[in-house]
C-alpha atoms as one frame of an Amber mdcrd trajectory, in Angstrom:
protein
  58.931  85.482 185.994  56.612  84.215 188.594  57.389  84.248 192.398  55.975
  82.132 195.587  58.269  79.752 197.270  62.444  79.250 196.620  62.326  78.931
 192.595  61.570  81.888 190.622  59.132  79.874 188.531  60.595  81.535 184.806
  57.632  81.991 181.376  60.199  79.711 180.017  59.799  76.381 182.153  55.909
  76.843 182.162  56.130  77.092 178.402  57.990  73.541 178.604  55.971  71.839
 181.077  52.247  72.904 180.787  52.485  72.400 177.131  50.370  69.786 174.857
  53.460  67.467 174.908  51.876  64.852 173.310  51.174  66.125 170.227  54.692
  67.436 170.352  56.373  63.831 170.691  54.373  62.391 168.425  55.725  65.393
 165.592  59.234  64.801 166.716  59.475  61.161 166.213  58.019  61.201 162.951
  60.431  64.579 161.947  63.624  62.148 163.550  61.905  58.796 162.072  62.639
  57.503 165.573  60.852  53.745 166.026  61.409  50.758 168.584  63.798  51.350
 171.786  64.900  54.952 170.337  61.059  56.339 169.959  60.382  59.075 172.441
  57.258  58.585 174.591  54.402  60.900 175.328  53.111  59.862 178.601  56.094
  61.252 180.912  56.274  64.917 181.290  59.353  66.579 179.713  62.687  66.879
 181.690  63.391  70.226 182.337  66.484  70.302 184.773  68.183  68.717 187.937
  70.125  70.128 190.328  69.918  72.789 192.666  69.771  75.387 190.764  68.947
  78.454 193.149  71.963  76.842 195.239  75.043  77.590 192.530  77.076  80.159
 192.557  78.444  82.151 189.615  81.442  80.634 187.691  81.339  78.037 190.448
  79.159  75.088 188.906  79.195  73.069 185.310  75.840  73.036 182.974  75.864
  69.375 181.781  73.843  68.761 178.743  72.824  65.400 177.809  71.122  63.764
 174.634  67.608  62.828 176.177  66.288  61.414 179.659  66.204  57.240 180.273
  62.835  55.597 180.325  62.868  53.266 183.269  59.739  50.757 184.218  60.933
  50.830 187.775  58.025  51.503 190.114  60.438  54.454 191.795  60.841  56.160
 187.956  57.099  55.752 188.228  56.237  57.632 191.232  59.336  60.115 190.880
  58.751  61.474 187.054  55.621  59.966 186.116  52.940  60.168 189.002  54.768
  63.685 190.863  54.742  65.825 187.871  51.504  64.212 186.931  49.999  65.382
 189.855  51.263  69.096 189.999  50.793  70.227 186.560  47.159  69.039 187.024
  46.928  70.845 190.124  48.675  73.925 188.435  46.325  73.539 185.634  43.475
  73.917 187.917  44.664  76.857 189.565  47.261  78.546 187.952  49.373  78.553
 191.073  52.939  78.234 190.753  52.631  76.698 194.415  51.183  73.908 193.022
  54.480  72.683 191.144  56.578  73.214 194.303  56.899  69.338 195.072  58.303
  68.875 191.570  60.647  71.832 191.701  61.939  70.576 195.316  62.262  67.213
 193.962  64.592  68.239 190.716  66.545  69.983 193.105  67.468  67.519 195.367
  67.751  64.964 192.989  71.558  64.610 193.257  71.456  63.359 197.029  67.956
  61.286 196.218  67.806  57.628 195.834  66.098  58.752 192.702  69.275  59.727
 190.600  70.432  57.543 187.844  73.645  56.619 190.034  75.559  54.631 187.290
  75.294  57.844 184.689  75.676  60.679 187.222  78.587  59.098 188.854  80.697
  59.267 185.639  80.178  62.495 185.051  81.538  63.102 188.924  84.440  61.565
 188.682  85.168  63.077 185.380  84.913  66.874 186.785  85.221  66.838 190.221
  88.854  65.887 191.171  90.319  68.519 188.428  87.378  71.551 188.910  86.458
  70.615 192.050  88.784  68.973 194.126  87.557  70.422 197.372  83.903  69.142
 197.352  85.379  65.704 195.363  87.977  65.138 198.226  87.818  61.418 198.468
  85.445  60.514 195.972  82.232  62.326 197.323  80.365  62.771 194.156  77.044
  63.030 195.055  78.012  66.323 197.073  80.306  67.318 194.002  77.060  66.895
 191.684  74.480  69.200 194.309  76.870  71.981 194.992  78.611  72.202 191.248
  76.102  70.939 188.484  72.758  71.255 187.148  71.835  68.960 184.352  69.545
  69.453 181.611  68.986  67.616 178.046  69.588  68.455 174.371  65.910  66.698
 174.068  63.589  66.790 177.074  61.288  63.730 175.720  62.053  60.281 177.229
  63.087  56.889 175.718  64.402  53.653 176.486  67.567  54.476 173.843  69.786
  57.289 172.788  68.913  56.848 168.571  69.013  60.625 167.477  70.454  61.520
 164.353  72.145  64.831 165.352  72.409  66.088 161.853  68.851  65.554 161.479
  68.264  67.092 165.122  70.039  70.587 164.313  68.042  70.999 161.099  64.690
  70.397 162.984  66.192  73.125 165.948  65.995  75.342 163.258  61.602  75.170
 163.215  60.360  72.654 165.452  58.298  74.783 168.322  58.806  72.457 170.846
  62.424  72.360 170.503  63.221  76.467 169.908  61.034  76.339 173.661  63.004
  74.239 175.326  66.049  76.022 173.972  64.910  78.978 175.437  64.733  77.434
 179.018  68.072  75.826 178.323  69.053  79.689 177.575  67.233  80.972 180.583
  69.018  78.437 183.349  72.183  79.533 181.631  72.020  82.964 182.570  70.289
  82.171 185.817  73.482  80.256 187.273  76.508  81.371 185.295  78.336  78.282
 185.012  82.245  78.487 184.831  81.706  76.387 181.639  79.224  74.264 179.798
  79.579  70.147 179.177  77.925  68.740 176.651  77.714  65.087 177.097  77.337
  63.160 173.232  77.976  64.093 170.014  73.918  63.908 169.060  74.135  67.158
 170.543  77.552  68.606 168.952  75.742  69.965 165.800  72.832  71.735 167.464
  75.123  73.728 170.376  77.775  74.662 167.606  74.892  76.068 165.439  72.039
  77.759 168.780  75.034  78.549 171.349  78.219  78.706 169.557  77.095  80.358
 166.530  78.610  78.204 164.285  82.087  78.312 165.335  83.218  75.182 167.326
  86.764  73.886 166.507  87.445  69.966 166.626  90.193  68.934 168.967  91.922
  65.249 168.423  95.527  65.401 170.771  95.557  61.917 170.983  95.053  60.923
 167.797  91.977  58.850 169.362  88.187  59.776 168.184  86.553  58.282 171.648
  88.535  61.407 173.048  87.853  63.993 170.189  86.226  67.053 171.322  84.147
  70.065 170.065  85.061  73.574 171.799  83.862  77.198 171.623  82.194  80.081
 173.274  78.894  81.104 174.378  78.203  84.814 175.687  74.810  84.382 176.585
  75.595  85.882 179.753  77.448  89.382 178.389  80.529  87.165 178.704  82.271
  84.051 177.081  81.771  80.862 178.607  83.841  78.045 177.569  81.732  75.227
 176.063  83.756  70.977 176.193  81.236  68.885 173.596  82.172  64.947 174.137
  81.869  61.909 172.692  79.238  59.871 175.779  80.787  59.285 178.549  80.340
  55.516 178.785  78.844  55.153 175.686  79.469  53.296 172.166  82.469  54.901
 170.373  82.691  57.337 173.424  85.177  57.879 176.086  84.832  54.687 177.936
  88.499  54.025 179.485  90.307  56.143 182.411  92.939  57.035 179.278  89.965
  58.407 177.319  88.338  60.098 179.777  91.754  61.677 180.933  92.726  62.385
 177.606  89.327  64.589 177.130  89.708  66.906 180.177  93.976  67.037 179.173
  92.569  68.441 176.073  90.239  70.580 177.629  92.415  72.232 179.955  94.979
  72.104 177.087  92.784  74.662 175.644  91.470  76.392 178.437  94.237  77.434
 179.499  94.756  79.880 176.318  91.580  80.313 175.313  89.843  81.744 178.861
């Protein structure tokens, strides 16, 4: 790991972000036959994390993982994760000074109490966890501030596109080779040790196939209490850490065929606790 300002840069985000991403893309889409709205672009640097992640505190803070990061054409998405990372991996490129990337780093940090953050997802996942995990930092709604002290926020893909159209059958069997991917696993595994969460969210069933097989080792059991599949769940273990964390796979919040209502949504952390409560 590499030292110089508040992040300990680690060999694994450098691996992600000053690598020929590009060619990678272009490999993915044609391994995932992704085309149209659901093709991954190569012109926006991979999404590594947000959240503040030197800021959480052991068994204290949710890992959400998501599917893969929206492509806006808003001149703020622009400047935010187009232009900034842009301009310090060029600069780190140039030097080979982690110092360079510090902008970036701050940025991803803070992104939870930015106008930058994608208020319409983020929120959702808020008010999901916060009054039941975190009901002192939720109090009356205060999500943002439940977000930046309790989660960090990474995705299943770090590529962006304009639609969610992953096949996550066909994603797990190309986890098993790709090079890109089995990197970005490993930074995925590295931010897991580094900040311990309580337990892990993954957010979308693209992504149900590839944690039960790289973090769960196979073993995730399919939950169904309500006899309703936009509540069905995936559960399990990961002891990355020298321990077990709990691991809740979902259907999107928000999304088609996903938990969409308040009865959904409450049935999904019912279930959850359901089995958290003998199984922590």
């Amino acid at each position: 790991m590499i030292g110089g300002f508040n992040l300990v840069i680690s060999d694994e985000f450098l691996a992600v972000v000053d690598s020929n991403f590009s060619v990678d893309v272009s490999r993915i889409n044609s391994e995932l036959n992704l085309t149209g709205q659901g093709m991954l672009v190569d012109h926006v640097p991979p999404h590594t994390f947000v959240g503040n992640i030197d800021n959480m505190e052991s068994d204290d803070c949710v890992l959400v993982i998501g599917i893969n990061p929206f492509l806006s054409n808003t001149p703020r998405f622009q400047k935010s994760n187009i232009d900034l990372p842009r301009r310090c991996l060029t600069k780190y490129r140039e030097s080979n000074d982690v110092k360079t990337l510090e902008d970036w780093i701050n940025w991803q940090k803070g992104y939870f109490l930015s106008n930058d953050i994608n208020a319409k997802h983020f929120k959702k996942i808020a008010n999901l966890i916060g009054p039941r995990f975190f009901p002192l930092t939720y109090d009356k709604n205060n999500w943002k501030e439940t977000l930046s002290k309790h989660v960090v926020e990474v995705d299943i893909i770090p590529y962006y596109s304009e639609k969610a159209r992953i096949n996550g059958q066909k994603l797990a069997r190309l986890y098993k080779h790709d090079s890109a991917l089995i990197t970005h696993l490993n930074l995925i595994k590295w931010i897991i040790k580094k900040i311990q969460p309580r337990w892990i969210m993954v957010n979308g069933k693209t992504g149900w196939e590839t944690i039960c097989q790289e973090l769960l080792n196979g073993e995730g059991e399919i939950i169904d209490d309500a006899g309703d599949k936009g509540s069905e769940i995936m559960v399990g273990h990961t002891n990355l850490t020298g321990k077990k964390i709990p691991v809740l796979m979902n259907k999107f919040i928000g999304g088609l065929g996903g938990a969409n209502s308040h009865v959904q949504r409450n049935q999904v952390m019912d279930s959850w606790e359901r089995w958290l409560s003998i199984n922590s």
